[in-house]
Every structure is written in C-alpha cells, then in structure tokens.
C-alpha cells in the first residue's frame, strides 16, 4: 500500500482536503491539481494540518496539456476527479463556465489518463443533482436522471463520459453518485454552512438575521469525512462501477436550521427571513438516496447522523467567529 501515488483534482475543496488526508493516512504520495487563483485557496489543507504533505501541480481542469503534465509528473495509479464549479446556484449565471469545468473538464482528464497511463484507476465525482426532478421516491443507481440546473446537466455529461470510457476503452472508471455531504470545511455559499455560520454570528451578536430561499427543500445530508472513504473503496474494487452514496434519510432545510439554532439556544423562527433572491429558477425539491449497493459491495455506510454533523459545524463556526 505504501508506494501508491494518487492525483486529486479539486484538492483545495471540501472533499479534496478530506480525501487527501485519508490517502496520506493510508501511505499514499498525494499530488494535487492546483488551479491558479488570486486568493488563498489552501486554507482547508492548512485546517487539516496537511498543507506541507501535498505535492501541488499547477494545472487547470480546462487545460488538457497541463493535465497531461500532471499525470506524467505524479505517475498516479489512482486519479480522483473532484474539480468542479460545484455551486448549483451559480450555475445559472455561469452556465458555459459550468459546462466547461464541470462537464468538459471530465473528458479532458480522462484523455490525459488515456494518453499517459490508461491503466490508472479513475474516480468521477457524480452527484444526486443528476436525479433533479426525481423519478422515484428513493433514488438508486437505476433511477432515471432528470437534471434541473446547468450544473446537473454538466455533471450528467461527466457521468456518462466516464461510463463511456469504461465501456469503450476498458478503463477502470467509477462514479460515486454522492448525495449532499457537509462539514466544517464546507463553502459558505452552501446552505448548511450558511446556516451554521449565521447561528454562530447571531449568538455572538455579530449578525441579526439570516436570509434564505426555499427552506422546504429536502436533502439527504451526510458527513464529507465519511463520504471520501466510499470514493477510495470504489477504486479498490476489482471491477469499476457506479454507486449511490447517501444516508437514506432526508430532512428539510427548515429542520436543519432548527437543529443548528437550538444547539446555541436560539429559535430559528426569530432570525430566518425568506428572501426570494435565493429561490432557484428550477428547484430540486427533494433528494433521498438508497445506499444499499454501496453497503453491499463496498461495505460502506454513513456513520454520522445529521444532528451530530450540524452540531459539529456549529461548534466549529462558534470557534471561528470567536477568533475573528
Ligand atoms: P468544492 O468545495 O466546491 O471544491 C471544488 C474544487 O474544484 C476546488 O478545489 C476548486 O478549486 C476546484 N476547481 C474549480 N474550478 C477548477 C478548474 N478550472 N481547474 C481545477 N480545479 C478547479 O466542492 P466539494 O464539495 O469538495 O465537491 C467535490 C466534488 O464532488 C465536486 O465535483 C462536486 O461537484 C461533487 N459533489 C459534491 C457534493 C457535495 O455535497 N459536496 C455532492 C455530490 C457531488 P479552487 O479552490 O481553486 O476554486
Ligand atoms: O446547499 P445547497 O446550495 O446544495 P445543493 O444545491 O443541493 O447542491 C449541493 O449538493 C449537490 C448534491 O446533491 C452537489 F452536487 C452540489 O455540488 C452541491 O454540493 O442547497 C440545498 C438546498 C436547495 O434546495 C436550495 O434551494 O437548500 C436550498 N436553499 C434555501 N435557501 C438554499 C438557500 N441554498 C443555498 N445555497 N442558499 C440559501 O440561502
């Protein structure tokens, strides 16, 4: 195990940071595709105390030649494609960018793998957003897709091109159809972190209200730290395949708010203001995943209940806000 090399795109994101830590713990040499930005993007790797252990390669998922060099330099046997414009809300304002990064980016990386080392195992970060307007009350690997956002449409391309390279070229490509997963490292634009950060700020007198959109939407939320284990397990299987990764429990945004605010002794109803600017042009009303296949074939199941997850996030935000 000790001699494996892994390449992670999206290493500066929530999942990239947790996956990098997991692979380091398993003895991998971890390389990360690092897209140039004018702001600091390494804060998550620092938060986990692993920033000095990662070998960063300057590259971009939209730039094939930089991905070829990343494959050559890393000599990776396992490639995890987590890079994306991942915020659904922004995808209507930046539909073409989302298509290029979240959709075409996948085939760029698959091509780089095919050119440099076609035997490398490949993980694609697929998403429950592909189910969108759900066609079955509980979504599994066989549920038909019906994406509802430019993000969901781009991810659907990424999903099918990964399947296609498996079937066309015999490549070891697996997709994890992951339902929402959160953590203290979640971006502030996503609803859980927006809520836990606001609960902390309101509690400490630094914010008065929290403006939200559709709080009747339901999501199947798990902990990112649990979900990266499923990614790794997929690439340890003899045969590549696709897996739903979820908790099997769905909860409204409203109830998630209640949990967060109650944890600091507040009533969310006194602070949440509904603001139509956060409504989406087309909403995914409810998601609920069936993780039976991942449980059966990977031996994976979600370990962290929503209450534990949200209180962990509120505690982290309370500490952050106190330090400010
Ligand atoms: P995230 O925190 O938004 O991270 C996205 C990563 O992609 C960041 O490292 C970002 O780099 C990188 N990236 C963006 N544009 C890039 C480009 N042009 N070239 C190279 N890298 C680029 O997302 P996450 O929550 O960790 O999710 C990881 C993956 O899983 C994503 O593909 C997401 O769509 C998918 N997914 C997430 C969930 C979830 O609930 N979290 C569920 C299903 C699927 P910068 O830091 O430099 O911007
Ligand atoms: O936290 P969200 O922005 O996550 P969303 O749209 O479900 O997408 C996340 O999960 C997907 C997996 O299903 C990933 F593929 C994707 O990359 C991302 O990680 O919104 C969750 C729900 C939505 O229904 C949204 O309309 O919360 C609702 N919501 C209500 N008020 C809000 C807000 N969402 C955000 N971000 N901000 C609000 O003020």
CSV table of C-alpha atoms and ligand atoms in Angstrom, one decimal:
chain,number,residue,atom,x,y,z
A,1,UNK,CA,0.0,0.0,0.0
A,2,UNK,CA,2.8,2.4,0.9
A,3,UNK,CA,4.1,3.0,-2.6
A,4,UNK,CA,0.9,4.2,-4.4
A,5,UNK,CA,0.6,7.7,-6.0
A,6,UNK,CA,-2.7,9.5,-6.2
A,7,UNK,CA,-3.7,12.6,-8.1
A,8,UNK,CA,-6.6,14.6,-6.9
A,9,UNK,CA,-8.2,17.4,-8.8
A,10,UNK,CA,-10.2,19.8,-6.6
A,11,UNK,CA,-7.8,19.2,-3.8
A,12,UNK,CA,-8.4,22.6,-2.3
A,13,UNK,CA,-12.2,21.9,-2.0
A,14,UNK,CA,-14.0,20.3,0.9
A,15,UNK,CA,-13.8,16.7,-0.4
A,16,UNK,CA,-10.3,17.1,-1.8
A,17,UNK,CA,-9.0,18.1,1.6
A,18,UNK,CA,-10.6,15.2,3.4
A,19,UNK,CA,-9.7,12.7,0.7
A,20,UNK,CA,-6.1,13.9,0.7
A,21,UNK,CA,-5.9,13.4,4.5
A,22,UNK,CA,-7.4,9.9,4.1
A,23,UNK,CA,-4.9,8.9,1.4
A,24,UNK,CA,-1.9,10.3,3.4
A,25,UNK,CA,-3.1,8.2,6.3
A,26,UNK,CA,-3.1,5.2,4.1
A,27,UNK,CA,0.5,5.8,3.0
A,28,UNK,CA,-0.1,7.3,-0.5
A,29,UNK,CA,2.0,10.0,-2.0
A,30,UNK,CA,-0.6,12.6,-2.8
A,31,UNK,CA,-0.4,15.0,-5.7
A,32,UNK,CA,-3.0,17.8,-6.2
A,33,UNK,CA,-4.0,19.8,-9.3
A,34,UNK,CA,-3.8,23.4,-8.1
A,35,UNK,CA,-5.6,25.9,-10.3
A,36,UNK,CA,-4.1,29.4,-10.1
A,37,UNK,CA,-6.3,31.9,-8.1
A,38,UNK,CA,-5.6,35.4,-6.8
A,39,UNK,CA,-6.9,34.5,-3.4
A,40,UNK,CA,-5.7,31.9,-0.8
A,41,UNK,CA,-7.3,28.5,-1.6
A,42,UNK,CA,-5.1,26.4,0.7
A,43,UNK,CA,-7.0,27.1,3.9
A,44,UNK,CA,-8.7,23.7,4.1
A,45,UNK,CA,-5.4,21.8,3.7
A,46,UNK,CA,-4.0,24.0,6.5
A,47,UNK,CA,-7.1,23.4,8.7
A,48,UNK,CA,-6.4,19.7,8.5
A,49,UNK,CA,-2.6,20.3,9.0
A,50,UNK,CA,-1.6,18.6,5.7
A,51,UNK,CA,-0.7,21.5,3.5
A,52,UNK,CA,3.0,20.6,3.7
A,53,UNK,CA,2.4,17.0,2.8
A,54,UNK,CA,0.7,17.5,-0.6
A,55,UNK,CA,2.6,17.9,-3.8
A,56,UNK,CA,0.8,20.6,-5.7
A,57,UNK,CA,1.0,20.7,-9.5
A,58,UNK,CA,-0.1,24.0,-11.3
A,59,UNK,CA,-2.8,22.9,-13.7
A,60,UNK,CA,-6.4,23.5,-14.7
A,61,UNK,CA,-9.2,21.1,-15.5
A,62,UNK,CA,-10.0,23.1,-18.7
A,63,UNK,CA,-6.4,22.8,-19.9
A,64,UNK,CA,-5.5,19.4,-21.4
A,65,UNK,CA,-1.8,19.9,-21.7
A,66,UNK,CA,-1.5,20.8,-18.0
A,67,UNK,CA,-3.4,17.7,-17.1
A,68,UNK,CA,-1.1,15.5,-19.3
A,69,UNK,CA,1.8,17.0,-17.4
A,70,UNK,CA,0.0,16.4,-14.1
A,71,UNK,CA,-0.3,12.7,-15.0
A,72,UNK,CA,3.3,12.5,-16.1
A,73,UNK,CA,4.6,14.2,-13.0
A,74,UNK,CA,2.5,12.4,-10.5
A,75,UNK,CA,2.8,8.9,-12.1
A,76,UNK,CA,-0.6,8.4,-10.4
A,77,UNK,CA,-2.1,4.9,-10.2
A,78,UNK,CA,-5.3,6.4,-8.8
A,79,UNK,CA,-6.9,9.6,-10.1
A,80,UNK,CA,-9.8,11.3,-8.3
A,81,UNK,CA,-11.6,14.0,-10.3
A,82,UNK,CA,-13.3,16.3,-7.8
A,83,UNK,CA,-12.7,19.6,-9.6
A,84,UNK,CA,-15.9,21.4,-10.5
A,85,UNK,CA,-17.8,24.6,-10.4
A,86,UNK,CA,-19.9,22.9,-7.8
A,87,UNK,CA,-22.3,25.6,-6.6
A,88,UNK,CA,-25.7,24.9,-8.2
A,89,UNK,CA,-26.9,28.5,-7.5
A,90,UNK,CA,-24.1,30.0,-9.6
A,91,UNK,CA,-24.6,27.6,-12.5
A,92,UNK,CA,-27.5,29.6,-14.0
A,93,UNK,CA,-25.3,32.8,-14.0
A,94,UNK,CA,-22.2,30.9,-15.4
A,95,UNK,CA,-23.7,28.2,-17.4
A,96,UNK,CA,-21.0,28.0,-20.0
A,97,UNK,CA,-18.2,28.0,-17.5
A,98,UNK,CA,-20.0,25.3,-15.6
A,99,UNK,CA,-20.3,23.2,-18.7
A,100,UNK,CA,-16.6,23.7,-19.5
A,101,UNK,CA,-15.3,23.0,-15.9
A,102,UNK,CA,-17.8,20.5,-14.6
A,103,UNK,CA,-18.7,18.8,-17.9
A,104,UNK,CA,-15.9,19.0,-20.5
A,105,UNK,CA,-13.3,19.0,-17.7
A,106,UNK,CA,-14.0,15.4,-17.1
A,107,UNK,CA,-13.2,14.3,-20.7
A,108,UNK,CA,-10.0,16.5,-20.5
A,109,UNK,CA,-8.8,14.5,-17.5
A,110,UNK,CA,-10.0,11.1,-19.0
A,111,UNK,CA,-8.0,11.9,-22.1
A,112,UNK,CA,-4.9,12.8,-20.0
A,113,UNK,CA,-5.2,9.5,-18.2
A,114,UNK,CA,-5.7,7.6,-21.5
A,115,UNK,CA,-2.7,9.3,-23.1
A,116,UNK,CA,-0.3,8.9,-20.1
A,117,UNK,CA,-1.4,5.8,-18.2
A,118,UNK,CA,-4.7,4.2,-19.3
A,119,UNK,CA,-4.4,1.6,-16.5
A,120,UNK,CA,-4.8,4.2,-13.8
A,121,UNK,CA,-8.0,3.9,-11.8
A,122,UNK,CA,-10.3,6.9,-12.2
A,123,UNK,CA,-13.0,8.3,-9.8
A,124,UNK,CA,-15.6,10.7,-11.1
A,125,UNK,CA,-17.5,12.9,-8.6
A,126,UNK,CA,-21.0,12.4,-9.8
A,127,UNK,CA,-24.0,13.8,-7.9
A,128,UNK,CA,-27.5,13.3,-6.8
A,129,UNK,CA,-28.3,16.6,-8.6
A,130,UNK,CA,-28.5,14.4,-11.7
A,131,UNK,CA,-31.8,13.0,-10.3
A,132,UNK,CA,-33.2,16.5,-10.1
A,133,UNK,CA,-36.9,16.2,-10.7
A,134,UNK,CA,-36.9,12.8,-9.1
A,135,UNK,CA,-38.4,9.9,-11.0
A,136,UNK,CA,-38.5,7.5,-7.9
A,137,UNK,CA,-39.1,8.4,-4.3
A,138,UNK,CA,-35.8,6.8,-3.3
A,139,UNK,CA,-33.0,7.2,-5.8
A,140,UNK,CA,-30.7,4.3,-6.6
A,141,UNK,CA,-28.2,3.6,-9.4
A,142,UNK,CA,-31.1,2.5,-11.7
A,143,UNK,CA,-33.3,5.6,-11.2
A,144,UNK,CA,-33.6,7.7,-14.4
A,145,UNK,CA,-31.9,11.1,-14.4
A,146,UNK,CA,-33.7,14.4,-14.8
A,147,UNK,CA,-31.2,17.3,-14.0
A,148,UNK,CA,-32.7,20.7,-13.1
A,149,UNK,CA,-29.8,23.0,-13.3
A,150,UNK,CA,-26.9,23.8,-15.7
A,151,UNK,CA,-24.7,22.2,-13.0
A,152,UNK,CA,-26.8,19.0,-13.0
A,153,UNK,CA,-26.7,18.9,-16.8
A,154,UNK,CA,-22.9,19.3,-16.9
A,155,UNK,CA,-22.5,16.6,-14.3
A,156,UNK,CA,-24.6,14.2,-16.3
A,157,UNK,CA,-22.2,14.6,-19.2
A,158,UNK,CA,-19.3,13.9,-16.9
A,159,UNK,CA,-21.1,10.9,-15.5
A,160,UNK,CA,-21.8,9.4,-18.9
A,161,UNK,CA,-18.4,10.1,-20.4
A,162,UNK,CA,-16.8,8.2,-17.5
A,163,UNK,CA,-19.2,5.3,-18.2
A,164,UNK,CA,-18.4,5.6,-21.9
A,165,UNK,CA,-14.6,5.4,-21.4
A,166,UNK,CA,-15.1,2.4,-19.2
A,167,UNK,CA,-17.2,0.7,-21.9
A,168,UNK,CA,-15.1,1.9,-24.9
A,169,UNK,CA,-11.6,1.6,-23.7
A,170,UNK,CA,-11.9,-0.8,-20.8
A,171,UNK,CA,-10.7,1.9,-18.4
A,172,UNK,CA,-11.2,1.5,-14.6
A,173,UNK,CA,-13.6,4.4,-14.2
A,174,UNK,CA,-16.0,4.5,-11.3
A,175,UNK,CA,-18.6,7.2,-10.5
A,176,UNK,CA,-19.8,7.9,-7.0
A,177,UNK,CA,-23.3,9.4,-7.2
A,178,UNK,CA,-22.9,11.3,-3.9
A,179,UNK,CA,-25.8,12.9,-2.1
A,180,UNK,CA,-25.1,16.2,-0.2
A,181,UNK,CA,-22.3,16.0,2.2
A,182,UNK,CA,-21.1,18.7,4.5
A,183,UNK,CA,-18.5,19.5,7.2
A,184,UNK,CA,-16.8,22.4,8.9
A,185,UNK,CA,-14.9,22.8,5.6
A,186,UNK,CA,-18.0,23.3,3.5
A,187,UNK,CA,-18.0,26.5,1.4
A,188,UNK,CA,-20.0,29.3,3.0
A,189,UNK,CA,-22.3,29.6,0.0
A,190,UNK,CA,-23.9,26.2,0.6
A,191,UNK,CA,-27.0,26.2,2.8
A,192,UNK,CA,-25.8,24.1,5.8
A,193,UNK,CA,-22.6,26.2,6.3
A,194,UNK,CA,-24.5,29.4,5.7
A,195,UNK,CA,-26.9,28.4,8.5
A,196,UNK,CA,-24.2,27.2,11.0
A,197,UNK,CA,-22.1,30.3,10.4
A,198,UNK,CA,-25.2,32.5,10.9
A,199,UNK,CA,-26.2,30.7,14.1
A,200,UNK,CA,-22.7,31.4,15.5
A,201,UNK,CA,-22.7,35.0,14.4
A,202,UNK,CA,-26.2,35.7,15.7
A,203,UNK,CA,-25.3,34.0,19.0
A,204,UNK,CA,-22.2,36.2,19.3
A,205,UNK,CA,-24.1,39.4,18.4
A,206,UNK,CA,-22.3,39.8,15.0
A,207,UNK,CA,-25.3,39.3,12.8
A,208,UNK,CA,-29.0,39.9,13.2
A,209,UNK,CA,-30.9,37.9,10.6
A,210,UNK,CA,-30.4,35.0,8.2
A,211,UNK,CA,-31.8,35.4,4.7
A,212,UNK,CA,-32.7,32.1,3.0
A,213,UNK,CA,-34.6,30.9,0.0
A,214,UNK,CA,-36.7,27.7,-0.2
A,215,UNK,CA,-36.5,26.2,3.3
A,216,UNK,CA,-39.0,23.4,2.4
A,217,UNK,CA,-36.5,21.7,0.1
A,218,UNK,CA,-35.3,18.4,1.4
A,219,UNK,CA,-31.8,16.9,1.2
A,220,UNK,CA,-30.1,13.7,2.2
A,221,UNK,CA,-27.2,15.1,4.1
A,222,UNK,CA,-24.1,13.2,5.3
A,223,UNK,CA,-20.6,14.0,6.6
A,224,UNK,CA,-17.9,14.6,4.0
A,225,UNK,CA,-15.3,12.7,6.1
A,226,UNK,CA,-17.4,9.5,5.8
A,227,UNK,CA,-18.0,10.0,2.1
A,228,UNK,CA,-14.4,10.2,0.9
A,229,UNK,CA,-13.9,6.7,2.3
A,230,UNK,CA,-16.5,5.5,-0.2
A,231,UNK,CA,-14.5,7.2,-3.0
A,232,UNK,CA,-11.4,5.3,-2.0
A,233,UNK,CA,-13.2,2.0,-1.7
A,234,UNK,CA,-14.6,2.3,-5.2
A,235,UNK,CA,-11.1,2.4,-6.6
A,236,UNK,CA,-10.0,-0.7,-4.6
A,237,UNK,CA,-12.6,-2.9,-6.3
A,238,UNK,CA,-11.5,-5.3,-9.0
A,239,UNK,CA,-14.3,-4.0,-11.3
A,240,UNK,CA,-15.2,-0.4,-11.9
A,241,UNK,CA,-18.8,0.5,-11.2
A,242,UNK,CA,-21.2,3.3,-10.2
A,243,UNK,CA,-22.5,3.7,-6.6
A,244,UNK,CA,-25.1,5.8,-4.8
A,245,UNK,CA,-23.5,7.2,-1.6
A,246,UNK,CA,-26.1,8.6,0.8
A,247,UNK,CA,-27.5,8.2,4.3
A,248,UNK,CA,-31.1,7.1,3.4
A,249,UNK,CA,-32.6,9.9,5.5
A,250,UNK,CA,-34.0,13.2,4.1
A,251,UNK,CA,-34.6,16.4,6.1
A,252,UNK,CA,-35.9,19.9,5.2
A,253,UNK,CA,-33.7,22.9,5.3
A,254,UNK,CA,-36.1,24.2,7.9
A,255,UNK,CA,-35.4,21.3,10.3
A,256,UNK,CA,-31.7,21.6,9.6
A,257,UNK,CA,-32.0,25.3,10.7
A,258,UNK,CA,-33.9,24.2,13.8
A,259,UNK,CA,-31.1,21.8,14.8
A,260,UNK,CA,-28.3,24.5,14.3
A,261,UNK,CA,-30.1,27.3,16.1
A,262,UNK,CA,-31.2,25.1,19.0
A,263,UNK,CA,-27.7,24.0,19.6
A,264,UNK,CA,-26.8,27.5,20.6
A,265,UNK,CA,-30.0,28.1,22.5
A,266,UNK,CA,-31.8,30.1,19.7
A,267,UNK,CA,-35.1,29.8,17.9
A,268,UNK,CA,-34.5,29.9,14.1
A,269,UNK,CA,-38.0,31.3,13.5
A,270,UNK,CA,-36.9,34.6,15.2
A,271,UNK,CA,-34.0,35.1,12.9
A,272,UNK,CA,-34.7,33.5,9.5
A,273,UNK,CA,-36.1,35.8,6.8
A,274,UNK,CA,-37.3,34.4,3.5
A,275,UNK,CA,-35.7,36.2,0.6
A,276,UNK,CA,-36.8,35.3,-2.9
A,277,UNK,CA,-33.4,36.3,-4.3
A,278,UNK,CA,-32.3,32.8,-3.1
A,279,UNK,CA,-35.0,30.9,-4.9
A,280,UNK,CA,-33.7,29.0,-7.9
A,281,UNK,CA,-35.1,29.1,-11.4
A,282,UNK,CA,-35.8,25.4,-11.2
A,283,UNK,CA,-35.6,23.7,-7.8
A,284,UNK,CA,-34.7,20.2,-6.8
A,285,UNK,CA,-37.5,19.8,-4.1
A,286,UNK,CA,-36.4,16.5,-2.5
A,287,UNK,CA,-33.5,14.0,-2.7
A,288,UNK,CA,-33.3,10.7,-0.8
A,289,UNK,CA,-30.7,8.2,-1.7
A,290,UNK,CA,-30.7,4.4,-1.4
A,291,UNK,CA,-27.1,3.4,-0.4
A,292,UNK,CA,-27.9,-0.4,-0.4
A,293,UNK,CA,-25.4,-1.2,-3.2
A,294,UNK,CA,-22.5,0.7,-1.6
A,295,UNK,CA,-23.3,-1.1,1.6
A,296,UNK,CA,-23.5,-4.5,0.0
A,297,UNK,CA,-20.5,-4.2,-2.4
A,298,UNK,CA,-18.2,-1.8,-0.7
A,299,UNK,CA,-19.1,-2.5,2.9
A,300,UNK,CA,-19.7,1.3,3.3
A,301,UNK,CA,-22.3,3.1,5.3
A,302,UNK,CA,-22.8,6.6,6.6
A,303,UNK,CA,-21.6,6.9,10.2
A,304,UNK,CA,-22.6,10.5,11.1
A,305,UNK,CA,-26.3,11.4,11.8
A,306,UNK,CA,-27.4,14.9,10.8
A,307,UNK,CA,-27.7,16.1,14.4
A,308,UNK,CA,-24.1,15.2,15.0
A,309,UNK,CA,-23.0,16.8,11.7
A,310,UNK,CA,-24.8,20.1,12.2
A,311,UNK,CA,-23.7,20.5,15.8
A,312,UNK,CA,-20.1,19.7,14.8
A,313,UNK,CA,-20.4,22.5,12.2
A,314,UNK,CA,-21.9,25.0,14.6
A,315,UNK,CA,-19.2,24.3,17.2
A,316,UNK,CA,-16.5,24.9,14.5
A,317,UNK,CA,-18.2,28.2,13.4
A,318,UNK,CA,-18.6,29.3,17.0
A,319,UNK,CA,-14.9,28.9,17.5
A,320,UNK,CA,-14.1,30.7,14.2
A,321,UNK,CA,-16.3,33.6,14.9
A,322,UNK,CA,-14.9,33.9,18.4
A,323,UNK,CA,-11.3,34.1,16.9
A,324,UNK,CA,-12.3,36.9,14.4
B,1,LIG,P1,-15.8,22.4,-3.7
B,1,LIG,O1,-15.5,22.6,-2.2
B,1,LIG,O2,-16.6,23.5,-4.4
B,1,LIG,O3,-14.4,22.2,-4.4
B,1,LIG,C1,-14.3,22.3,-5.8
B,1,LIG,C2,-12.9,22.2,-6.2
B,1,LIG,O4,-12.8,22.3,-7.7
B,1,LIG,C3,-12.0,23.2,-5.6
B,1,LIG,O5,-10.7,22.7,-5.3
B,1,LIG,C4,-11.7,24.2,-6.8
B,1,LIG,O6,-10.5,24.9,-6.8
B,1,LIG,C5,-11.7,23.1,-8.0
B,1,LIG,N1,-11.8,23.8,-9.3
B,1,LIG,C6,-12.8,24.6,-9.7
B,1,LIG,N2,-12.5,25.0,-11.0
B,1,LIG,C7,-11.4,24.4,-11.3
B,1,LIG,C8,-10.6,24.4,-12.5
B,1,LIG,N3,-11.0,25.2,-13.6
B,1,LIG,N4,-9.5,23.7,-12.6
B,1,LIG,C9,-9.1,22.9,-11.5
B,1,LIG,N5,-9.8,22.9,-10.3
B,1,LIG,C10,-10.9,23.6,-10.3
B,1,LIG,O7,-16.6,21.0,-3.9
B,1,LIG,P2,-16.8,19.7,-3.0
B,1,LIG,O8,-18.0,19.9,-2.1
B,1,LIG,O9,-15.5,19.4,-2.4
B,1,LIG,O10,-17.2,18.6,-4.0
B,1,LIG,C11,-16.2,17.9,-4.7
B,1,LIG,C12,-16.7,17.3,-6.0
B,1,LIG,O11,-17.9,16.5,-5.7
B,1,LIG,C13,-17.3,18.4,-6.9
B,1,LIG,O12,-17.0,17.9,-8.3
B,1,LIG,C14,-18.7,18.4,-6.7
B,1,LIG,O13,-19.4,18.9,-7.8
B,1,LIG,C15,-19.0,17.0,-6.4
B,1,LIG,N6,-20.1,16.7,-5.5
B,1,LIG,C16,-20.2,17.3,-4.3
B,1,LIG,C17,-21.2,17.0,-3.4
B,1,LIG,C18,-21.3,17.7,-2.0
B,1,LIG,O14,-22.4,17.6,-1.4
B,1,LIG,N7,-20.3,18.3,-1.5
B,1,LIG,C19,-22.2,16.1,-3.8
B,1,LIG,C20,-22.1,15.4,-5.0
B,1,LIG,C21,-21.0,15.7,-5.8
B,1,LIG,P3,-10.4,26.4,-6.1
B,1,LIG,O15,-10.4,26.1,-4.7
B,1,LIG,O16,-9.1,26.9,-6.7
B,1,LIG,O17,-11.6,27.1,-6.6
B,2,LIG,O1,-26.7,23.7,0.0
B,2,LIG,P1,-27.1,23.9,-1.4
B,2,LIG,O2,-26.7,25.0,-2.2
B,2,LIG,O3,-26.8,22.5,-2.1
B,2,LIG,P2,-27.4,21.8,-3.4
B,2,LIG,O4,-28.0,22.7,-4.4
B,2,LIG,O5,-28.2,20.6,-3.0
B,2,LIG,O6,-26.0,21.2,-4.1
B,2,LIG,C1,-25.0,20.6,-3.3
B,2,LIG,O7,-25.3,19.2,-3.3
B,2,LIG,C2,-25.2,18.5,-4.6
B,2,LIG,C3,-25.6,17.1,-4.3
B,2,LIG,O8,-27.0,16.9,-4.3
B,2,LIG,C4,-23.8,18.7,-5.2
B,2,LIG,F1,-23.7,18.1,-6.3
B,2,LIG,C5,-23.6,20.2,-5.3
B,2,LIG,O9,-22.2,20.4,-5.8
B,2,LIG,C6,-23.7,20.9,-4.0
B,2,LIG,O10,-22.6,20.4,-3.2
B,2,LIG,O11,-28.8,23.9,-1.4
B,2,LIG,C7,-29.5,22.9,-0.8
B,2,LIG,C8,-31.0,23.3,-0.8
B,2,LIG,C9,-31.5,23.8,-2.1
B,2,LIG,O12,-32.8,23.2,-2.3
B,2,LIG,C10,-31.6,25.3,-2.0
B,2,LIG,O13,-32.7,25.9,-2.8
B,2,LIG,O14,-31.1,24.5,0.1
B,2,LIG,C11,-32.0,25.4,-0.5
B,2,LIG,N1,-31.7,26.8,0.0
B,2,LIG,C12,-32.6,27.5,0.6
B,2,LIG,N2,-32.1,28.7,0.9
B,2,LIG,C13,-30.5,27.4,-0.1
B,2,LIG,C14,-30.8,28.7,0.5
B,2,LIG,N3,-29.4,27.1,-0.6
B,2,LIG,C15,-28.4,28.0,-0.6
B,2,LIG,N4,-27.1,27.7,-1.1
B,2,LIG,N5,-28.5,29.3,0.0
B,2,LIG,C16,-29.7,29.6,0.5
B,2,LIG,O15,-29.9,30.8,1.0
